[in-house]
Amino acid sequence: MTDTLITRRTVIKSVGAALIVGVSPPLLPVHAQGLLPTPTMRGGSNNYLPGAAIVDKIGGGGFWMTGTVRRAGDGKPLAGQRIQIWAHTTEGHERDPHSHGATLTKTDGTFRLEMPQIVPAFGQPHGHLAYDGDEFKTVFLRPVMQNVNDTSLNVEFVLQPA
Amino acid sequence: MSLKKKAWINTGLIWSTLAIVIIVPIVAALQSPLLAWRDPVYIVAGLAGIIAMVLLFVQPLLAGGYLRGLSRLLSRRVHRVIGGILVMMIVIHVIGLWITSPPDVIDALLFTSPTPFSAWDVIAMWALFASALTVLLRRRLRINSHKWRFIHTGFAVVIVSSSIVHALLIIGTMEVISKRILCGFILAITAKVIVDWWRLPKR
């Protein structure tokens, strides 16, 4: 059972959507046509481990972290981008090196990495992701699971050139 | 039923309620599946927070002198000792969390944490520390008893309400039903102390 009905993500999503729909067309005609870059989330970089190795799987697996990586503006899928993933799981704390792993995006800009089940830590069941390259501006994400028992999380990166 | 017998039953009811409200949330939290995936330091940090939460229920009971069998004087002394333990528990709570994940604690302390409950726990912590400080400086600052009640009750209201919001919003080791019931008891007894004080004949 979750205690929060309205998560921070819900609020950000609704406010974000309202702003995009309500404010953008009259005020920002250029951006209205293009895909906006994903902003870094608060706390997203916590316990980040620079240069975590590319792995086939983090630990024993059982949980899927999936996502897409696209370019801001035209939305072109970005292949070969390095994404680092970490979380507090059934196999370790966020700070533990074995809780970290990186993967590369495929030609269609998607990525998926199997990892141990994420469990609530510091009050929320959440994961961490980082765009781990030099070509684009750094982005850190901290998605929260809607349900503690979820066995996957999906995120979207929209990157802008560094 | 004789008056004496009634009083005995009342006393028994009060103390057994106290025991249940204290023990059940702690025992329930110790059964949490999350504990299996946490280091001892993290477990101790969480437990210190839960004990602090339980003590928030004991404090107004002592302040209002509702624990039959304890004199007003003894109640106050115990209230003061538990106040000290409360500060200790919060210090252990924060240090334990800091060791577990320093950046998350720094975010919370700077009010830049992504979690919706973090501001409340930091507010409760500072209110508790400020309250403890006024206890220590009361004589030196020559605060009279009338002013004192306003100051101390003011801190109590902030500590209790922020701690309850913190506890309810968090997904942690506390079992949800026992957590909500404990919070209800804390809120009710705190309100009762304030109402009873308000109703006292004014000097």
Coordinates of C-alpha atoms in Angstrom, one line a residue:
Chain A
M1 CA 0.0 0.0 0.0
T2 CA 1.4 3.4 -0.9
D3 CA 0.9 6.4 1.4
T4 CA 1.1 9.1 -1.2
L5 CA -1.8 9.5 -3.6
I6 CA -0.3 12.5 -5.3
T7 CA 3.3 12.0 -6.0
R8 CA 5.8 14.7 -6.9
R9 CA 5.9 13.2 -10.4
T10 CA 2.2 13.6 -10.8
V11 CA 2.4 17.3 -9.8
I12 CA 5.3 18.0 -12.0
K13 CA 3.7 16.1 -14.9
S14 CA 0.4 18.0 -14.5
V15 CA 2.0 21.4 -14.0
G16 CA 4.4 20.7 -16.8
A17 CA 1.7 19.7 -19.1
A18 CA -0.4 22.7 -18.2
L19 CA 2.5 25.0 -18.8
I20 CA 3.3 23.4 -22.1
V21 CA -0.3 23.5 -23.3
G22 CA -1.2 26.9 -21.9
V23 CA 2.0 29.0 -22.1
S24 CA 4.2 27.7 -24.8
P25 CA 2.2 28.4 -28.0
P26 CA 1.8 32.2 -27.5
L27 CA 5.1 32.8 -25.7
L28 CA 7.5 30.2 -27.1
P29 CA 6.6 29.7 -30.8
V30 CA 10.0 28.1 -31.6
H31 CA 10.0 25.5 -28.8
A32 CA 6.4 24.6 -29.4
Q33 CA 7.5 22.9 -32.6
G34 CA 10.5 21.0 -31.1
L35 CA 11.1 18.4 -28.4
L36 CA 12.2 20.1 -25.1
P37 CA 15.3 18.7 -23.3
T38 CA 14.6 16.6 -20.2
P39 CA 15.6 18.6 -17.1
T40 CA 17.7 16.9 -14.4
M41 CA 15.5 15.8 -11.5
R42 CA 16.2 16.9 -7.9
G43 CA 18.3 14.4 -6.1
G44 CA 18.9 12.5 -9.3
S45 CA 22.7 12.5 -9.0
N46 CA 22.8 11.2 -5.4
N47 CA 25.2 8.3 -5.0
Y48 CA 26.3 8.6 -8.7
L49 CA 29.5 6.7 -9.5
P50 CA 31.4 8.3 -12.3
G51 CA 32.3 5.8 -15.0
A52 CA 30.4 2.7 -13.8
A53 CA 31.2 -0.2 -16.0
I54 CA 28.9 -1.4 -18.9
V55 CA 27.3 -4.7 -17.8
D56 CA 24.9 -7.3 -19.2
K57 CA 22.9 -7.3 -16.0
I58 CA 23.2 -5.8 -12.5
G59 CA 23.4 -8.6 -9.9
G60 CA 20.8 -11.3 -10.2
G61 CA 18.2 -9.3 -12.1
G62 CA 14.4 -9.6 -12.0
F63 CA 13.6 -5.9 -12.5
W64 CA 13.7 -4.1 -15.8
M65 CA 14.9 -0.5 -16.3
T66 CA 13.9 0.6 -19.7
G67 CA 13.9 3.9 -21.6
T68 CA 14.5 5.9 -24.8
V69 CA 17.1 8.5 -25.6
R70 CA 16.3 11.2 -28.2
R71 CA 17.7 14.5 -29.4
A72 CA 16.1 17.7 -28.3
G73 CA 14.3 19.6 -31.1
D74 CA 13.8 17.0 -33.8
G75 CA 13.4 14.0 -31.5
K76 CA 15.9 11.8 -33.5
P77 CA 16.7 8.5 -31.6
L78 CA 20.2 8.5 -30.3
A79 CA 22.2 5.3 -30.7
G80 CA 25.2 4.2 -28.6
Q81 CA 24.5 6.5 -25.7
R82 CA 25.8 5.4 -22.3
I83 CA 23.2 5.4 -19.5
Q84 CA 24.2 4.6 -15.9
I85 CA 21.6 3.0 -13.7
W86 CA 21.6 2.5 -9.9
A87 CA 19.2 2.1 -7.0
H88 CA 18.6 0.6 -3.6
T89 CA 17.7 -3.0 -4.4
T90 CA 17.3 -6.4 -2.7
E91 CA 21.0 -6.8 -3.3
G92 CA 22.5 -3.6 -2.1
H93 CA 22.4 0.1 -1.1
E94 CA 22.7 2.9 -3.6
R95 CA 26.2 3.7 -2.6
D96 CA 27.4 0.1 -3.2
P97 CA 29.4 -0.2 -6.4
H98 CA 27.7 -3.5 -7.2
S99 CA 24.3 -1.7 -7.3
H100 CA 25.6 0.3 -10.3
G101 CA 25.8 -0.6 -14.0
A102 CA 25.8 1.1 -17.4
T103 CA 24.3 0.2 -20.8
L104 CA 24.3 1.6 -24.3
T105 CA 21.3 2.6 -26.4
K106 CA 20.4 0.6 -29.5
T107 CA 20.0 2.1 -33.0
D108 CA 16.3 3.0 -32.2
G109 CA 17.5 4.9 -29.1
T110 CA 16.0 2.5 -26.6
F111 CA 17.8 0.8 -23.8
R112 CA 16.9 -1.9 -21.2
L113 CA 18.9 -3.3 -18.4
E114 CA 18.0 -6.0 -16.0
M115 CA 18.7 -5.3 -12.3
P116 CA 17.6 -6.6 -8.9
Q117 CA 14.2 -5.6 -7.6
I118 CA 14.1 -2.0 -6.4
V119 CA 13.0 -1.6 -2.8
P120 CA 11.9 1.6 -1.0
A121 CA 14.8 3.6 0.4
F122 CA 14.7 7.0 2.0
G123 CA 10.9 6.9 1.9
Q124 CA 10.3 6.2 -1.7
P125 CA 10.8 3.2 -4.1
H126 CA 12.9 4.9 -6.7
G127 CA 15.7 4.4 -9.3
H128 CA 18.5 6.6 -10.5
L129 CA 19.7 7.1 -14.1
A130 CA 22.4 9.3 -15.6
Y131 CA 23.3 10.2 -19.2
D132 CA 27.0 9.2 -18.9
G133 CA 28.6 10.8 -21.9
D134 CA 30.3 14.0 -23.2
E135 CA 28.5 14.6 -26.4
F136 CA 25.3 16.0 -24.7
K137 CA 24.6 17.9 -21.6
T138 CA 24.5 15.7 -18.4
V139 CA 21.0 14.7 -17.2
F140 CA 20.2 12.8 -14.0
L141 CA 16.8 11.2 -13.5
R142 CA 15.2 9.9 -10.3
P143 CA 12.0 8.2 -11.3
V144 CA 9.6 7.0 -8.5
M145 CA 7.7 3.7 -8.9
Q146 CA 3.9 4.1 -8.8
N147 CA 3.7 0.9 -6.9
V148 CA 6.2 -0.8 -4.5
N149 CA 5.6 -4.1 -6.3
D150 CA 6.3 -2.8 -9.8
T151 CA 8.9 -4.9 -11.6
S152 CA 9.9 -2.3 -14.2
L153 CA 10.4 1.4 -14.7
N154 CA 10.5 3.4 -18.0
V155 CA 12.1 6.7 -18.5
E156 CA 12.7 9.2 -21.4
F157 CA 15.8 11.2 -22.0
V158 CA 15.7 14.1 -24.4
L159 CA 19.3 15.4 -24.6
Q160 CA 20.7 18.7 -25.9
P161 CA 24.3 19.1 -27.3
A162 CA 26.8 20.0 -24.6
Chain B
M1 CA -19.0 -0.7 41.5
S2 CA -17.1 1.1 44.2
L3 CA -15.2 4.2 43.3
K4 CA -12.0 2.6 44.2
K5 CA -12.5 -0.3 41.9
K6 CA -13.4 2.1 39.1
A7 CA -10.3 4.1 39.6
W8 CA -8.2 0.9 39.4
I9 CA -9.9 -0.1 36.1
N10 CA -9.2 3.4 34.7
T11 CA -5.6 3.2 35.7
G12 CA -5.3 -0.2 34.2
L13 CA -6.9 1.0 31.0
I14 CA -4.6 4.0 30.7
W15 CA -1.4 2.0 31.2
S16 CA -2.4 -0.9 29.0
T17 CA -3.4 1.5 26.2
L18 CA 0.0 3.2 26.6
A19 CA 1.8 -0.1 26.4
I20 CA -0.1 -1.3 23.3
V21 CA 0.3 2.0 21.5
I22 CA 4.0 1.9 22.2
I23 CA 4.7 -1.7 21.6
V24 CA 2.6 -2.5 18.5
P25 CA 4.1 -0.1 16.0
I26 CA 7.7 -1.0 17.1
V27 CA 7.0 -4.8 16.9
A28 CA 5.2 -4.3 13.5
A29 CA 8.2 -2.3 12.2
L30 CA 10.6 -5.0 13.3
Q31 CA 8.6 -7.5 11.0
S32 CA 9.1 -5.2 8.0
P33 CA 10.4 -7.1 4.9
L34 CA 12.5 -4.0 4.1
L35 CA 14.8 -4.8 7.0
A36 CA 16.2 -7.7 5.1
W37 CA 17.7 -5.4 2.5
R38 CA 19.1 -2.8 4.8
D39 CA 22.5 -2.4 6.6
P40 CA 22.4 -2.4 10.4
V41 CA 23.2 1.4 10.5
Y42 CA 20.1 2.1 8.3
I43 CA 18.0 -0.2 10.4
V44 CA 19.1 1.5 13.6
A45 CA 18.4 5.0 12.1
G46 CA 14.9 4.0 11.1
L47 CA 14.2 2.4 14.5
A48 CA 15.4 5.6 16.3
G49 CA 12.9 7.6 14.2
I50 CA 10.1 5.2 15.2
I51 CA 11.0 5.3 18.8
A52 CA 11.0 9.1 18.6
M53 CA 7.5 8.9 17.1
V54 CA 6.3 6.7 19.9
L55 CA 7.8 9.1 22.5
L56 CA 5.8 11.9 20.9
F57 CA 2.8 10.0 22.2
V58 CA 4.2 9.7 25.7
Q59 CA 5.3 13.3 26.1
P60 CA 1.8 14.9 26.0
L61 CA 0.5 12.2 28.4
L62 CA 3.1 13.2 30.9
A63 CA 2.6 16.9 30.3
G64 CA -1.1 16.6 30.9
G65 CA -0.5 14.4 34.0
Y66 CA -2.8 11.7 32.5
L67 CA -0.8 8.8 33.6
R68 CA -2.5 7.7 36.9
G69 CA -0.1 6.7 39.6
L70 CA 2.5 9.3 38.6
S71 CA 2.4 12.5 40.6
R72 CA 2.6 15.8 38.8
L73 CA 6.1 16.3 39.9
L74 CA 7.3 12.9 38.8
S75 CA 5.4 13.3 35.5
R76 CA 7.3 16.5 34.8
R77 CA 10.6 14.9 35.6
V78 CA 10.0 11.9 33.3
H79 CA 8.8 14.4 30.7
R80 CA 12.1 16.2 30.9
V81 CA 14.1 12.9 30.7
I82 CA 12.1 11.7 27.7
G83 CA 12.6 15.0 26.1
G84 CA 16.4 14.4 26.3
I85 CA 16.0 10.9 24.9
L86 CA 13.9 12.3 22.1
V87 CA 16.7 14.6 21.1
M88 CA 19.1 11.7 21.2
M89 CA 16.9 9.5 19.0
I90 CA 16.7 12.3 16.4
V91 CA 20.4 12.7 16.4
I92 CA 20.9 8.9 15.9
H93 CA 18.2 9.0 13.2
V94 CA 19.9 11.8 11.2
I95 CA 23.5 10.5 11.7
G96 CA 22.4 6.9 10.7
L97 CA 20.7 8.2 7.6
W98 CA 23.8 10.4 6.8
I99 CA 26.1 7.4 7.0
T100 CA 23.6 5.4 4.7
S101 CA 23.3 8.1 2.1
P102 CA 25.0 11.5 2.7
P103 CA 23.7 13.3 -0.4
D104 CA 20.0 12.4 0.5
V105 CA 20.5 13.9 4.0
I106 CA 22.2 17.0 2.7
D107 CA 19.4 17.5 0.2
A108 CA 16.8 17.2 3.0
L109 CA 18.8 19.6 5.3
L110 CA 19.0 22.2 2.5
F111 CA 15.3 21.8 1.6
T112 CA 16.2 20.6 -1.9
S113 CA 15.1 17.0 -1.5
P114 CA 12.8 15.5 -4.2
T115 CA 10.7 13.7 -1.5
P116 CA 7.6 15.5 -0.4
F117 CA 8.1 14.7 3.3
S118 CA 11.7 15.9 3.7
A119 CA 10.9 19.5 4.5
W120 CA 8.6 18.3 7.3
D121 CA 11.2 16.1 9.0
V122 CA 13.8 18.9 9.0
I123 CA 11.3 21.4 10.4
A124 CA 10.3 19.0 13.1
M125 CA 14.0 18.4 13.9
W126 CA 14.9 22.1 14.2
A127 CA 11.7 22.7 16.3
L128 CA 12.7 19.9 18.6
F129 CA 16.3 21.2 19.0
A130 CA 15.0 24.8 19.5
S131 CA 12.6 23.5 22.1
A132 CA 15.4 21.6 23.9
L133 CA 17.5 24.8 23.9
T134 CA 14.7 26.9 25.5
V135 CA 14.4 24.2 28.2
L136 CA 18.1 24.6 28.9
L137 CA 18.0 28.4 28.8
R138 CA 14.7 28.9 30.5
R139 CA 16.2 30.1 33.8
R140 CA 18.8 32.3 32.2
L141 CA 16.3 33.9 29.9
R142 CA 13.9 34.4 32.9
I143 CA 10.9 33.1 31.1
N144 CA 7.9 33.1 33.4
S145 CA 5.6 30.1 33.6
H146 CA 2.8 31.8 31.6
K147 CA 5.0 32.7 28.7
W148 CA 6.8 29.3 29.0
R149 CA 3.6 27.4 28.3
F150 CA 3.0 29.4 25.2
I151 CA 6.5 28.9 23.9
H152 CA 6.7 25.2 24.8
T153 CA 3.2 24.4 23.5
G154 CA 4.1 26.3 20.3
F155 CA 7.1 24.1 19.7
A156 CA 5.2 21.0 20.6
V157 CA 2.5 21.8 18.0
V158 CA 5.1 22.3 15.3
I159 CA 7.1 19.1 16.3
V160 CA 4.0 16.9 16.5
S161 CA 2.3 18.1 13.3
S162 CA 5.4 18.0 11.1
S163 CA 6.5 14.6 12.5
I164 CA 3.0 13.2 11.7
V165 CA 3.1 14.5 8.1
H166 CA 6.7 13.1 7.8
A167 CA 5.7 9.7 9.1
L168 CA 2.5 9.4 7.0
L169 CA 4.1 10.4 3.7
I170 CA 7.0 8.0 4.1
I171 CA 7.1 4.5 2.7
G172 CA 9.4 2.8 5.2
T173 CA 9.6 0.1 7.8
M174 CA 6.6 1.2 9.8
E175 CA 3.5 -0.9 9.1
V176 CA 0.8 1.4 7.6
I177 CA -2.2 0.7 9.9
S178 CA -0.3 0.8 13.2
K179 CA 1.5 4.0 11.9
R180 CA -1.8 5.7 11.2
I181 CA -3.3 4.7 14.5
L182 CA -0.2 5.9 16.4
C183 CA -0.4 9.2 14.6
G184 CA -4.1 9.5 15.5
F185 CA -3.3 8.9 19.1
I186 CA -0.5 11.5 19.1
L187 CA -2.7 14.1 17.5
A188 CA -5.6 13.4 19.8
I189 CA -3.6 13.5 23.1
T190 CA -1.7 16.6 22.0
A191 CA -5.0 18.3 21.2
K192 CA -6.4 17.2 24.6
V193 CA -3.5 18.7 26.6
I194 CA -3.9 22.0 24.8
V195 CA -7.7 22.1 25.3
D196 CA -7.3 21.2 29.0
W197 CA -4.8 23.9 29.5
W198 CA -7.0 26.4 27.7
R199 CA -9.9 25.5 30.0
L200 CA -7.9 26.0 33.2
P201 CA -9.1 29.0 35.2
K202 CA -7.0 32.0 34.1
R203 CA -4.9 33.8 36.7

